[in-house]
Amino acid sequence: MDLYSTPAAALDRFVARRLQPRKEFVEKARRALGALAAALRERGGRLGAAAPRVLKTVKGGSSGRGTALKGGCDSELVIFLDCFKSYVDQRARRAEILSEMRASLESWWQNPVPGLRLTFPEQSVPGALQFRLTSVDLEDWMDVSLVPAFNVLGQAGSGVKPKPQVYSTLLNSGCQGGEHAACFTELRRNFVNIRPAKLKNLILLVKHWYHQVCLQGLWKETLPPVYALELLTIFAWEQGCKKDAFSLAEGLRTVLGLIQQHQHLCVFWTVNYGFEDPAVGQFLQRQLKRPRPVILDPADPTWDLGNGAAWHWDLLAQEAASCYDHPCFLRGMGDPVQSWKGPGLPRAGCSGLGHPIQLDPNQKTPENSKSLNAVYPRAGSKPPSCPAPGPTGAASIVPSVPGMALDLSQIPTKELDRFIQDHLKPSPQFQEQGGSFGRGTDLRDGCDVELIIFLNCFTDYKDQGPRRAEILDEMRAQLESWWQDQVPSLSLQFPEQNVPEALQFQLVSTALKSWTDVSLLPAFDAVGQLSSGTKPNPQVYSRLLTSGCQEGEHKACFAELRRNFMNIRPVKLKNLILLVKHWYRQVAAQNKGKGPAPASLPPAYALELLTIFAWEQGCRQDCFNMAQGFRTVLGLVQQHQQLCVYWTVNYSTEDPAMRMHLLGQLRKPRPLVLDPADPTWNVGHGSWELLAQEAAALGMQACFLSRDGTSVQPWDVMAEPIL
């Protein structure tokens, strides 16, 4: 087995060279599936007929989740049709619609995609049309399932928890376990896509191990589905690591240890469903009593991937137990690699394992400690760039940008994507030197980072004020002491401290002409150990409202929620955010001294949120026309007097106090752009008029003209949605 012979230190290179799919094939397959989805939408899903209409298409499977292996992978293209009004409707018309979809597919393939072959295998899944896309050299292939489905989720925003009725209706449909899993493909994809790149690499490593076990003669039909191991890998990382960077060998050993303890596994998440609804709660209680292992799909509670009564986990466990003496689990000096430790991870002699919504009792903060050594560490919470002026009067500062001579207005429409890659994305070398703060919305040359330090001496929002100065002084002393061992090629500078609640410093790379403004903030741990995608307890916000705080005063307490809200977005949307922020900087630099000072402009973070809003309302596709998206955002800037933008991802109107607060916020003058993590923070403050004027002036420039000279059209975006 090639994995076993790979040294532990070389596993990252092994994944990059051997397991990640070839970009050329992935891109061709992605374009092919995108074109097929467009063709089905155009034809209404039926050859020569106007109905049923395609409501939306969603790409799932390992390809959609970003966990596809080199060589062969699977993809699910779910077609949501308006003729399905319930789960039950799908059974009645499935055969007819699949037959017509095959005719549409064969007609569409009369103009084949260059470099790809299409074949139809034996149809073994009753609810899907199966076909295979293969590269001409036969090195890569993708098994695609085309699945017509009921659009039960509607146009729910990414990160928004479905209504409990979605699942109570599912339970009343009399379905088999996982029968309607395709209806929840979008939730499943989002659940995996928010994970860091290295965790996906660990998933590839686990899947490669699984496939090699199968090649040794075990019948794949008797083994658990590989998706179960994807979920088990995420569970292991959540319980034992939760870091963006880690040892692949440690992660792999942890997952194999869980497989050995399969008789005790009970894994589930309450990201999309929970115990609030009585019917769903009772059903979950029954599911959790099933034979171990239980691994519930985070999107569909009826689908137990572990299915201890059906799959031969013991075969995988035997192989896992026999592999620890191989080089992949040995350090350079021959010492064995250790697995992660955590509350839900196996211990010798345990009779059961926890599940990922349980908190770790060992991580509770020591009581009444007054030392900074008692930090409750959750560092790396990256905030939005250029935060808004807070109640203390701290202002966003627009830097001078070395690349500002590049006139955005003269970049042709078709070159915008390349412009972002070449001129706006941060230098990888600088990110490596400056820390792991690059989360996708940082501009090249200069950006800002918040490092939030949650301390156990703060037990309430109000506690942060009295001891802040003392703690910041101690933090500065520790920082200066730490910097005596300098990071090569970086210099540390302390600017004028103009934010009372933070210690500000700057990391500068003179060689790369890049810098990062860092704010070190001690804060109250209001949210606690919340799993990614889980909604905070309503009391978190009711306590905030009764604290008598100023607007956005305690926004640092919610930095993790803010970061998670951004991180689930597709890469191209983050690129659009970079483009909008670059335009913002150009406007600020060109008008310096002429109009409003940069500090009085709306913060760049407001434009980040506005860009996400535009995409959610008008596009929702992973791949889109950059010029269309940019034009849409500038159109919203011009309509700033009507803007009312908010999300209920983390807070909502269920709590009476929060309902009253939100109603009060929504009555305020426009523009209103509420932070999705802190309902007291309206980031829409500032002078929008200059931005609106510049947005209007850009309308007929080259960046908004198509090849034939016509203007690029914006997305169709609602003015005041209820999110």
XYZ file of C-alpha atoms in Angstrom, residues 192-716:
525
model
C -18.324 20.338 4.091
C -17.342 23.408 2.069
C -16.840 25.616 5.132
C -13.990 23.362 6.269
C -10.336 24.422 5.884
C -8.349 23.151 2.914
C -6.109 20.923 5.012
C -9.089 19.125 6.544
C -10.247 18.329 3.007
C -6.747 16.985 2.322
C -7.117 14.722 5.361
C -10.451 13.543 3.947
C -8.671 12.685 0.674
C -6.076 10.711 2.630
C -8.753 8.757 4.536
C -10.665 8.031 1.320
C -7.476 6.873 -0.397
C -6.833 4.492 2.517
C -10.427 3.219 2.188
C -10.026 2.572 -1.549
C -6.732 0.777 -1.033
C -8.376 -1.447 1.584
C -11.039 -2.296 -1.001
C -8.339 -3.190 -3.535
C -6.933 -5.758 -1.110
C -9.917 -7.998 -1.763
C -12.642 -6.746 0.556
C -16.058 -6.506 -1.017
C -16.871 -2.813 -1.304
C -20.601 -3.602 -1.233
C -20.283 -4.819 2.366
C -18.327 -1.797 3.592
C -19.846 1.471 4.848
C -20.143 4.251 2.243
C -17.059 6.419 1.879
C -19.149 9.501 2.764
C -19.444 8.041 6.282
C -15.659 8.321 6.559
C -15.794 11.935 5.344
C -18.154 12.760 8.216
C -16.053 10.761 10.670
C -12.992 12.766 9.620
C -14.803 16.070 10.192
C -15.965 14.802 13.598
C -12.407 13.824 14.568
C -11.082 17.255 13.565
C -13.847 19.123 15.426
C -13.288 17.126 18.590
C -9.506 16.959 18.637
C -8.012 19.774 16.577
C -10.126 22.616 15.093
C -7.012 24.223 13.595
C -6.396 25.165 9.973
C -2.874 23.697 10.108
C -2.096 20.317 11.647
C -0.242 17.032 11.155
C -1.939 14.820 8.559
C -0.423 11.758 10.223
C -2.002 12.666 13.574
C -5.351 13.279 11.892
C -5.251 9.992 9.966
C -4.324 8.053 13.098
C -7.242 9.668 14.959
C -9.746 8.675 12.262
C -8.459 5.094 12.140
C -8.730 4.984 15.929
C -12.389 5.958 15.660
C -12.941 3.186 13.114
C -11.510 0.706 15.623
C -14.025 2.004 18.181
C -16.939 1.782 15.731
C -19.074 -0.191 18.217
C -19.323 2.963 20.355
C -19.707 5.660 17.679
C -22.677 8.007 17.949
C -22.060 11.045 15.749
C -24.554 13.718 14.790
C -24.813 17.476 14.332
C -27.643 19.946 15.026
C -26.580 22.426 12.363
C -29.711 21.974 10.239
C -32.130 20.084 12.511
C -32.468 19.671 16.258
C -34.710 18.804 19.160
C -36.818 21.997 19.113
C -39.633 20.455 17.062
C -41.334 17.626 19.060
C -41.712 15.298 16.065
C -38.110 15.758 14.929
C -36.848 15.490 18.512
C -38.636 12.183 19.115
C -37.347 10.829 15.817
C -33.773 11.799 16.694
C -34.082 10.038 20.047
C -35.059 6.853 18.187
C -32.220 7.267 15.695
C -29.687 7.601 18.505
C -30.820 4.250 19.934
C -29.939 2.394 16.718
C -27.114 -0.172 16.688
C -23.671 1.434 16.702
C -22.091 2.971 14.824
C -24.605 5.793 14.291
C -23.406 8.571 11.974
C -26.329 10.800 11.000
C -26.096 12.877 7.854
C -25.982 16.543 8.970
C -28.510 17.468 6.270
C -30.965 14.524 6.414
C -31.729 12.995 9.856
C -33.292 9.882 8.281
C -29.956 8.879 6.719
C -27.724 6.899 9.093
C -24.403 6.514 7.273
C -23.007 4.357 10.085
C -25.841 1.816 9.921
C -24.241 -0.639 12.323
C -26.803 -3.307 11.477
C -25.873 -3.357 7.779
C -22.206 -2.545 7.148
C -19.063 -4.510 8.013
C -17.131 -1.899 9.963
C -15.160 -4.734 11.558
C -13.297 -5.306 8.279
C -12.115 -1.688 8.218
C -11.281 -1.891 11.937
C -9.053 -4.931 11.389
C -7.070 -3.123 8.708
C -6.839 0.042 10.851
C -5.447 -1.931 13.803
C -2.686 -3.496 11.703
C -1.138 -0.390 10.161
C 0.423 1.653 12.980
C 3.968 0.307 12.525
C 4.223 1.651 8.982
C 6.329 4.763 8.136
C 3.248 6.971 7.698
C 2.668 6.732 11.469
C 6.292 7.120 12.581
C 8.149 10.350 13.279
C 11.671 11.036 12.038
C 13.309 9.432 15.084
C 11.043 6.387 14.921
C 8.610 7.528 17.616
C 4.952 6.715 16.911
C 2.635 9.522 15.824
C 0.039 10.280 18.488
C -3.661 10.734 17.776
C -5.600 13.854 18.778
C -7.210 14.066 22.205
C -10.738 15.330 22.728
C -14.022 14.755 24.562
C -15.609 12.684 21.807
C -12.493 10.749 20.809
C -11.737 7.174 21.941
C -10.085 6.339 25.234
C -9.098 2.897 26.425
C -11.960 1.091 28.146
C -14.639 3.635 27.216
C -18.198 2.360 26.867
C -19.350 5.093 24.560
C -18.287 8.191 22.681
C -19.706 11.676 22.751
C -21.067 13.594 19.846
C -19.931 16.908 18.360
C -22.470 19.158 20.057
C -21.090 18.268 23.461
C -18.740 20.732 25.127
C -15.348 19.761 26.441
C -15.428 19.971 30.263
C -11.629 20.055 30.287
C -11.615 23.358 28.418
C -13.669 25.317 30.944
C -11.683 28.318 32.081
C -10.115 28.311 35.539
C -12.088 30.343 38.022
C -11.020 33.844 39.018
C -7.577 33.620 37.460
C -6.043 37.041 36.980
C -3.056 35.974 34.913
C -2.858 36.179 31.148
C -1.562 32.610 31.234
C -5.179 31.596 31.869
C -6.221 32.643 28.390
C -9.109 30.681 26.885
C -7.494 30.321 23.468
C -9.572 30.817 20.374
C -7.181 32.905 18.359
C -7.203 33.570 14.669
C -10.741 34.913 14.480
C -10.389 36.982 11.391
C -12.663 40.013 11.188
C -13.861 41.881 8.161
C -11.300 44.163 6.607
C -11.355 47.849 7.558
C -13.790 47.776 10.496
C -16.318 50.531 10.902
C -15.819 53.473 13.241
C -16.848 52.246 16.652
C -18.445 54.172 19.461
C -14.976 55.117 20.678
C -14.395 57.121 17.515
C -11.886 54.724 15.975
C -11.947 55.120 12.225
C -11.144 53.093 9.150
C -7.938 54.313 7.514
C -7.510 54.027 3.761
C -3.849 53.284 3.024
C -1.875 54.313 0.030
C -1.788 51.341 -2.300
C 1.301 50.743 -4.471
C -0.851 49.168 -7.186
C -3.333 52.043 -7.301
C -1.990 53.181 -10.677
C -3.845 50.251 -12.213
C -7.066 51.923 -13.371
C -9.881 49.483 -12.707
C -12.236 51.286 -15.098
C -10.003 50.410 -18.074
C -9.779 46.678 -17.374
C -11.827 44.806 -20.041
C -14.720 42.719 -18.733
C -13.158 39.409 -19.726
C -9.898 40.308 -17.911
C -11.429 41.025 -14.478
C -10.803 37.515 -13.131
C -7.143 37.626 -14.170
C -6.826 41.160 -12.760
C -7.955 39.880 -9.353
C -5.512 36.963 -9.416
C -2.550 39.053 -10.595
C -3.043 42.279 -8.650
C -5.488 41.935 -5.744
C -4.867 38.606 -4.021
C -2.238 38.686 -1.246
C 1.263 37.382 -1.841
C 1.499 33.748 -0.644
C 4.991 34.464 0.714
C 3.676 37.291 2.872
C 0.776 35.227 4.179
C 3.275 32.546 5.153
C 5.399 35.038 7.056
C 2.604 37.066 8.546
C 0.425 34.265 9.928
C -2.658 32.287 9.006
C -4.954 35.263 8.651
C -5.628 34.946 4.933
C -9.305 33.978 4.790
C -10.144 35.151 1.311
C -11.067 38.836 1.601
C -7.621 40.338 2.256
C -6.196 42.618 -0.411
C -2.608 42.535 -1.592
C -0.176 45.113 -0.169
C -2.144 45.847 3.002
C -4.867 44.347 5.164
C -6.079 44.168 8.734
C -6.443 41.344 11.224
C -8.052 41.024 14.621
C -6.679 38.496 17.105
C -9.325 37.966 19.779
C -8.123 36.602 23.128
C -11.008 35.294 25.251
C -10.136 35.566 28.958
C -11.737 33.789 31.888
C -11.593 36.928 34.049
C -14.419 38.334 31.912
C -17.716 36.727 32.948
C -19.964 39.370 31.377
C -19.878 42.077 28.707
C -19.508 44.761 31.396
C -16.380 43.158 32.873
C -14.262 44.118 29.873
C -14.022 47.846 30.682
C -12.502 48.019 34.210
C -9.456 45.754 33.607
C -8.852 46.544 29.949
C -5.927 48.999 30.370
C -4.075 46.698 32.784
C -4.494 43.672 30.499
C -3.429 45.575 27.372
C -0.241 46.759 29.121
C 0.586 43.179 30.089
C -0.121 41.979 26.541
C 2.224 44.613 25.087
C 4.983 43.531 27.461
C 4.497 39.888 26.419
C 4.457 40.835 22.734
C 7.686 42.850 22.980
C 9.333 39.995 24.876
C 8.172 37.468 22.273
C 9.481 39.609 19.399
C 13.035 39.355 20.696
C 13.111 36.188 18.552
C 12.158 37.986 15.361
C 10.349 36.450 12.417
C 12.711 36.636 9.403
C 11.949 39.373 6.833
C 9.267 40.977 9.018
C 9.437 44.053 11.206
C 7.141 44.864 14.140
C 5.949 48.438 14.620
C 3.616 50.057 17.141
C 1.535 52.906 15.654
C -0.332 55.493 17.701
C -2.858 53.583 19.841
C -6.210 55.079 18.769
C -8.514 52.171 19.666
C -8.902 52.036 23.479
C -10.069 48.405 23.587
C -7.174 47.004 21.507
C -3.391 46.741 21.312
C -2.456 47.760 17.777
C 0.726 46.793 15.964
C 1.875 46.418 12.381
C 3.786 43.621 10.654
C 5.707 44.934 7.646
C 7.584 43.127 4.891
C 9.814 45.645 3.122
C 10.914 43.057 0.561
C 7.346 42.255 -0.502
C 6.004 45.792 0.090
C 3.158 44.355 2.153
C 1.857 45.040 5.632
C -0.759 43.852 8.075
C -2.394 45.970 10.758
C -3.083 43.723 13.751
C -5.435 44.495 16.635
C -5.037 42.334 19.736
C -8.319 42.403 21.687
C -9.064 40.822 25.080
C -12.746 39.871 25.150
C -15.574 38.154 27.010
C -16.317 34.669 25.648
C -20.019 35.293 25.082
C -20.595 32.587 22.480
C -18.632 29.710 24.049
C -17.541 26.558 22.217
C -20.008 26.689 19.353
C -19.717 24.225 16.465
C -19.430 25.858 13.052
C -22.895 26.540 11.653
C -24.671 26.257 15.011
C -26.895 29.165 16.066
C -25.960 30.820 19.399
C -28.292 30.509 22.371
C -30.784 33.461 22.334
C -29.593 34.408 25.853
C -26.254 35.426 24.325
C -27.971 38.327 22.599
C -30.562 39.125 25.273
C -27.654 39.655 27.714
C -25.991 41.874 25.121
C -29.109 44.037 24.779
C -29.497 44.433 28.548
C -25.815 45.347 29.021
C -26.475 48.962 28.030
C -23.743 48.807 25.392
C -23.133 51.304 22.627
C -23.655 50.263 19.009
C -21.121 47.579 18.082
C -19.207 48.093 21.340
C -18.816 44.344 21.907
C -18.508 43.225 18.281
C -15.177 41.517 19.042
C -17.073 38.964 21.158
C -18.720 37.726 17.943
C -15.662 37.682 15.651
C -15.863 33.906 15.220
C -19.473 34.061 13.995
C -18.512 36.865 11.619
C -15.607 34.845 10.246
C -17.756 31.726 9.779
C -20.379 33.786 7.948
C -17.710 34.763 5.403
C -15.850 31.471 5.174
C -18.765 29.453 3.800
C -18.842 31.590 0.648
C -17.505 30.290 -2.686
C -14.059 31.367 -3.839
C -15.342 33.471 -6.713
C -17.628 35.476 -4.431
C -14.589 36.302 -2.289
C -12.826 37.408 -5.470
C -15.749 39.721 -6.213
C -15.366 41.138 -2.691
C -11.688 41.844 -3.458
C -12.696 43.685 -6.624
C -15.268 45.813 -4.777
C -12.778 46.652 -2.011
C -10.126 47.588 -4.577
C -12.612 49.977 -6.192
C -13.391 51.389 -2.731
C -9.702 52.056 -2.117
C -9.305 53.735 -5.492
C -12.251 56.033 -4.784
C -10.854 56.945 -1.367
C -7.341 57.601 -2.728
C -8.481 59.616 -5.749
C -10.705 61.860 -3.640
C -8.334 62.347 -0.736
C -8.645 65.965 0.352
C -11.456 66.695 -2.119
C -14.562 65.300 -0.427
C -15.363 63.248 2.649
C -12.340 61.974 4.514
C -11.784 58.216 4.189
C -12.789 57.857 7.833
C -16.254 59.255 7.058
C -16.891 56.906 4.147
C -18.868 53.774 4.999
C -16.482 51.025 6.134
C -15.188 48.542 3.576
C -16.864 45.804 5.614
C -20.249 47.294 4.682
C -19.368 46.711 1.032
C -18.307 43.136 1.814
C -21.757 42.464 3.274
C -23.437 44.287 0.390
C -21.555 42.057 -2.062
C -22.709 38.905 -0.273
C -26.270 40.259 -0.244
C -26.141 40.980 -3.999
C -24.875 37.449 -4.718
C -27.463 35.777 -2.473
C -30.331 37.735 -4.003
C -29.302 37.707 -7.654
C -26.989 34.776 -8.353
C -26.223 32.019 -5.805
C -23.964 30.242 -8.315
C -20.361 29.242 -7.552
C -19.354 30.406 -11.024
C -20.615 33.702 -12.432
C -19.698 36.717 -14.544
C -17.481 38.999 -12.444
C -18.537 42.152 -14.290
C -22.224 41.404 -13.685
C -21.609 40.942 -9.979
C -19.513 44.107 -9.744
C -22.143 46.135 -11.587
C -24.852 44.797 -9.265
C -22.974 45.914 -6.151
C -22.334 49.385 -7.577
C -26.025 49.606 -8.447
C -26.884 48.907 -4.810
C -24.404 51.590 -3.734
C -26.263 54.054 -5.963
C -29.541 52.982 -4.322
C -28.138 53.345 -0.801
C -31.125 55.436 0.357
C -33.314 52.312 0.095
C -30.913 49.692 1.479
C -32.190 47.478 4.288
C -29.942 44.423 4.620
C -29.844 41.937 7.479
C -29.574 38.205 8.133
C -31.081 35.901 10.757
C -28.264 33.361 10.670
C -27.202 33.974 14.273
C -30.058 35.987 15.774
C -33.755 36.284 14.878
C -37.174 37.457 16.027
C -37.975 34.375 18.137
C -36.787 36.008 21.376
C -39.179 38.864 22.389
C -36.372 41.227 23.435
C -34.492 40.604 20.201
C -37.689 41.086 18.197
C -38.224 44.519 19.751
C -34.591 45.460 19.143
C -34.649 44.360 15.493
C -37.901 46.213 14.847
C -36.271 49.314 16.293
C -33.211 48.828 14.083
C -35.350 48.368 10.965
C -37.051 51.717 11.583
C -33.751 53.585 11.428
C -32.787 55.780 8.442
C -31.374 54.047 5.376
C -28.956 52.628 4.508
C -29.264 49.909 7.132
C -26.708 47.085 6.905
C -26.768 45.005 10.097
C -23.758 42.911 11.016
C -24.842 39.230 10.811
C -23.046 38.475 14.089
C -23.864 41.557 16.232
C -27.402 42.990 15.890
C -26.391 46.242 17.621
C -23.883 47.106 14.880
C -25.239 48.930 11.822
C -22.236 49.016 9.501
C -24.145 51.193 7.033
C -23.079 54.421 8.759
C -20.994 56.848 6.735
C -21.170 59.131 3.730
C -22.369 57.041 0.774
C -22.838 59.969 -1.639
C -19.256 60.014 -2.946
C -19.309 56.258 -3.512
C -22.651 56.573 -5.323
C -21.281 59.314 -7.602
C -18.208 57.263 -8.488
C -20.347 54.171 -9.055
C -22.542 56.076 -11.518
C -19.493 57.445 -13.358
C -18.028 53.968 -13.821
C -21.118 52.650 -15.609
C -19.939 53.113 -19.229
C -16.260 52.260 -18.742
C -14.492 49.276 -20.324
C -14.943 47.052 -17.282
C -18.713 47.037 -17.892
C -18.758 46.644 -21.682
C -19.096 43.261 -23.365
C -17.231 42.326 -26.539
C -19.971 43.708 -28.788
C -19.915 47.062 -26.993
C -23.172 46.598 -25.087
C -23.401 47.225 -21.359
C -23.104 44.289 -18.974
C -26.411 43.821 -17.182
C -26.596 43.519 -13.380
C -28.264 40.693 -11.503
C -31.915 41.089 -10.577
